[in-house]
């Protein structure tokens, strides 16, 4: 143990934030209980910290690959989709190659916010956002930077401690967009509605089995934005409004039929909502499905092949006939359209490396101007064997693109690089319903009376 002379007092107030001079040094935090009159009630107590770590290094700024040239008119905006890795899933059991401090939310939060600050997006779609972290950390941080936001937690109300449930969040820059309306899709509710229409000949327990199989608590957000920047005032409703969807599908790779069912329900809900309005569409999220999956085929081709192998894995027959697994939305993947193929990975862990995250768009109504490059493996593993690590806060890679509203979408490929400096009842209750409103929640901090000193 060090002698008292080895400690240097650096602070004597109730709160202390370590400085760069503290890096590599241990801190001794000494507290003493005082009476109302300021008299000591007990001898001082001290706790000791591990050596202070340097500020997290943010991932390098991503380059932007130019896909097409912007038109003179049409609102332009930048979109991000990012699975943040909720703290309740960031455990040593799941990521044994990570140190505990690398998985701790305070450490990862600093890198995450720096990464989001660097890309300077106008619309941010986040998945795996923990409820308490949204309320205490993310939402206040975004509000300070001129954003509004919506959070939708998974259907279950709680997972252990208060606030320890994750969900999806959409945030947007107030100076660039106005929220016109918003709804939510709860796939549990979709399953209950579908079960009500099941044929009684399937047996008395068929509906119960159907609901149990499909109730996985996943959700989606549907938001219509009005963007500034349209030149054609007569056609303003058509060229300046866009529907943005944010979702996170079921994660179990042994249950592809559930993800396919969720995707089909999402397409049906959006289709009812979007088509009659002729709205451009952006769908962001973690679909937990690779490009070879039935989910990807459904979204990109509007149907699923009868011979797709994932159709064979449906033991409880939750899927309809293959000829009914269709939709009428013309969609294309941003990255596939821009690069000619999907990235090699958007999820990079020690046990799995592949593409699970996508940004889908309406190619006839939106023009993709740029996409952010995906870091190569050498860059991702600079600070660890896989994600997350000391430099990257999530096991997923952030996706980013610049979009412009347009009547047509010309073909294009990457040509260069630059630094990133329902109708009522269809997709949920109206915006004023419980659980659907904007979440602007404050936090309170309780402090104990007494004096303290921090020494290093």
mmCIF file with all atom_site columns, N, CA and C in Angstrom, residues 249 255-265 289 294-296 298 304 310-311 319 325:
data_model
loop_
_atom_site.group_PDB
_atom_site.id
_atom_site.type_symbol
_atom_site.label_atom_id
_atom_site.label_alt_id
_atom_site.label_comp_id
_atom_site.label_asym_id
_atom_site.label_entity_id
_atom_site.label_seq_id
_atom_site.pdbx_PDB_ins_code
_atom_site.Cartn_x
_atom_site.Cartn_y
_atom_site.Cartn_z
_atom_site.occupancy
_atom_site.B_iso_or_equiv
_atom_site.pdbx_formal_charge
_atom_site.auth_seq_id
_atom_site.auth_comp_id
_atom_site.auth_asym_id
_atom_site.auth_atom_id
_atom_site.pdbx_PDB_model_num
ATOM 1  N N  . UNK A 1 249 ? -35.718 -6.968  -36.367 1.00 0.00 ? 249 UNK A N  1
ATOM 2  C CA . UNK A 1 249 ? -36.422 -8.241  -36.412 1.00 0.00 ? 249 UNK A CA 1
ATOM 3  C C  . UNK A 1 249 ? -35.811 -9.257  -35.455 1.00 0.00 ? 249 UNK A C  1
ATOM 4  N N  . UNK A 1 255 ? -34.768 -19.654 -36.528 1.00 0.00 ? 255 UNK A N  1
ATOM 5  C CA . UNK A 1 255 ? -36.190 -19.397 -36.757 1.00 0.00 ? 255 UNK A CA 1
ATOM 6  C C  . UNK A 1 255 ? -36.392 -18.429 -37.930 1.00 0.00 ? 255 UNK A C  1
ATOM 7  N N  . UNK A 1 256 ? -35.943 -18.815 -39.119 1.00 0.00 ? 256 UNK A N  1
ATOM 8  C CA . UNK A 1 256 ? -36.113 -17.907 -40.271 1.00 0.00 ? 256 UNK A CA 1
ATOM 9  C C  . UNK A 1 256 ? -37.562 -17.652 -40.625 1.00 0.00 ? 256 UNK A C  1
ATOM 10 N N  . UNK A 1 257 ? -38.453 -18.617 -40.295 1.00 0.00 ? 257 UNK A N  1
ATOM 11 C CA . UNK A 1 257 ? -39.863 -18.430 -40.641 1.00 0.00 ? 257 UNK A CA 1
ATOM 12 C C  . UNK A 1 257 ? -40.489 -17.284 -39.854 1.00 0.00 ? 257 UNK A C  1
ATOM 13 N N  . UNK A 1 258 ? -39.987 -17.042 -38.629 1.00 0.00 ? 258 UNK A N  1
ATOM 14 C CA . UNK A 1 258 ? -40.512 -15.939 -37.829 1.00 0.00 ? 258 UNK A CA 1
ATOM 15 C C  . UNK A 1 258 ? -40.085 -14.607 -38.417 1.00 0.00 ? 258 UNK A C  1
ATOM 16 N N  . UNK A 1 259 ? -38.829 -14.512 -38.821 1.00 0.00 ? 259 UNK A N  1
ATOM 17 C CA . UNK A 1 259 ? -38.355 -13.275 -39.445 1.00 0.00 ? 259 UNK A CA 1
ATOM 18 C C  . UNK A 1 259 ? -39.068 -13.005 -40.766 1.00 0.00 ? 259 UNK A C  1
ATOM 19 N N  . UNK A 1 260 ? -39.316 -14.065 -41.524 1.00 0.00 ? 260 UNK A N  1
ATOM 20 C CA . UNK A 1 260 ? -40.030 -13.891 -42.783 1.00 0.00 ? 260 UNK A CA 1
ATOM 21 C C  . UNK A 1 260 ? -41.464 -13.432 -42.527 1.00 0.00 ? 260 UNK A C  1
ATOM 22 N N  . UNK A 1 261 ? -42.119 -14.022 -41.532 1.00 0.00 ? 261 UNK A N  1
ATOM 23 C CA . UNK A 1 261 ? -43.477 -13.610 -41.181 1.00 0.00 ? 261 UNK A CA 1
ATOM 24 C C  . UNK A 1 261 ? -43.500 -12.145 -40.727 1.00 0.00 ? 261 UNK A C  1
ATOM 25 N N  . UNK A 1 262 ? -42.528 -11.757 -39.889 1.00 0.00 ? 262 UNK A N  1
ATOM 26 C CA . UNK A 1 262 ? -42.463 -10.365 -39.448 1.00 0.00 ? 262 UNK A CA 1
ATOM 27 C C  . UNK A 1 262 ? -42.258 -9.418  -40.622 1.00 0.00 ? 262 UNK A C  1
ATOM 28 N N  . UNK A 1 263 ? -41.399 -9.802  -41.556 1.00 0.00 ? 263 UNK A N  1
ATOM 29 C CA . UNK A 1 263 ? -41.155 -8.961  -42.731 1.00 0.00 ? 263 UNK A CA 1
ATOM 30 C C  . UNK A 1 263 ? -42.407 -8.816  -43.577 1.00 0.00 ? 263 UNK A C  1
ATOM 31 N N  . UNK A 1 264 ? -43.142 -9.931  -43.746 1.00 0.00 ? 264 UNK A N  1
ATOM 32 C CA . UNK A 1 264 ? -44.376 -9.891  -44.524 1.00 0.00 ? 264 UNK A CA 1
ATOM 33 C C  . UNK A 1 264 ? -45.409 -8.984  -43.864 1.00 0.00 ? 264 UNK A C  1
ATOM 34 N N  . UNK A 1 265 ? -45.549 -9.098  -42.537 1.00 0.00 ? 265 UNK A N  1
ATOM 35 C CA . UNK A 1 265 ? -46.489 -8.231  -41.824 1.00 0.00 ? 265 UNK A CA 1
ATOM 36 C C  . UNK A 1 265 ? -46.074 -6.761  -41.946 1.00 0.00 ? 265 UNK A C  1
ATOM 37 N N  . UNK A 1 289 ? -30.995 -10.985 -41.118 1.00 0.00 ? 289 UNK A N  1
ATOM 38 C CA . UNK A 1 289 ? -31.161 -11.853 -42.280 1.00 0.00 ? 289 UNK A CA 1
ATOM 39 C C  . UNK A 1 289 ? -30.087 -11.522 -43.301 1.00 0.00 ? 289 UNK A C  1
ATOM 40 N N  . UNK A 1 294 ? -34.723 -15.625 -47.176 1.00 0.00 ? 294 UNK A N  1
ATOM 41 C CA . UNK A 1 294 ? -36.051 -15.381 -47.737 1.00 0.00 ? 294 UNK A CA 1
ATOM 42 C C  . UNK A 1 294 ? -36.513 -13.960 -47.439 1.00 0.00 ? 294 UNK A C  1
ATOM 43 N N  . UNK A 1 295 ? -36.107 -13.413 -46.310 1.00 0.00 ? 295 UNK A N  1
ATOM 44 C CA . UNK A 1 295 ? -36.459 -12.035 -45.968 1.00 0.00 ? 295 UNK A CA 1
ATOM 45 C C  . UNK A 1 295 ? -35.898 -11.075 -47.015 1.00 0.00 ? 295 UNK A C  1
ATOM 46 N N  . UNK A 1 296 ? -34.639 -11.251 -47.353 1.00 0.00 ? 296 UNK A N  1
ATOM 47 C CA . UNK A 1 296 ? -34.004 -10.377 -48.342 1.00 0.00 ? 296 UNK A CA 1
ATOM 48 C C  . UNK A 1 296 ? -34.700 -10.524 -49.694 1.00 0.00 ? 296 UNK A C  1
ATOM 49 N N  . UNK A 1 298 ? -37.791 -11.416 -50.276 1.00 0.00 ? 298 UNK A N  1
ATOM 50 C CA . UNK A 1 298 ? -39.119 -10.804 -50.206 1.00 0.00 ? 298 UNK A CA 1
ATOM 51 C C  . UNK A 1 298 ? -39.029 -9.290  -50.378 1.00 0.00 ? 298 UNK A C  1
ATOM 52 N N  . UNK A 1 304 ? -41.219 -14.590 -52.661 1.00 0.00 ? 304 UNK A N  1
ATOM 53 C CA . UNK A 1 304 ? -40.228 -15.586 -52.264 1.00 0.00 ? 304 UNK A CA 1
ATOM 54 C C  . UNK A 1 304 ? -40.385 -16.799 -53.169 1.00 0.00 ? 304 UNK A C  1
ATOM 55 N N  . UNK A 1 310 ? -35.518 -21.919 -46.824 1.00 0.00 ? 310 UNK A N  1
ATOM 56 C CA . UNK A 1 310 ? -36.038 -21.473 -45.528 1.00 0.00 ? 310 UNK A CA 1
ATOM 57 C C  . UNK A 1 310 ? -37.538 -21.721 -45.392 1.00 0.00 ? 310 UNK A C  1
ATOM 58 N N  . UNK A 1 311 ? -38.233 -21.942 -46.487 1.00 0.00 ? 311 UNK A N  1
ATOM 59 C CA . UNK A 1 311 ? -39.662 -22.243 -46.405 1.00 0.00 ? 311 UNK A CA 1
ATOM 60 C C  . UNK A 1 311 ? -39.912 -23.629 -45.824 1.00 0.00 ? 311 UNK A C  1
ATOM 61 N N  . UNK A 1 319 ? -46.482 -19.526 -41.590 1.00 0.00 ? 319 UNK A N  1
ATOM 62 C CA . UNK A 1 319 ? -46.452 -18.803 -42.860 1.00 0.00 ? 319 UNK A CA 1
ATOM 63 C C  . UNK A 1 319 ? -47.664 -19.145 -43.720 1.00 0.00 ? 319 UNK A C  1
ATOM 64 N N  . UNK A 1 325 ? -47.072 -14.827 -49.982 1.00 0.00 ? 325 UNK A N  1
ATOM 65 C CA . UNK A 1 325 ? -45.933 -14.107 -49.386 1.00 0.00 ? 325 UNK A CA 1
ATOM 66 C C  . UNK A 1 325 ? -45.414 -13.130 -50.422 1.00 0.00 ? 325 UNK A C  1
#
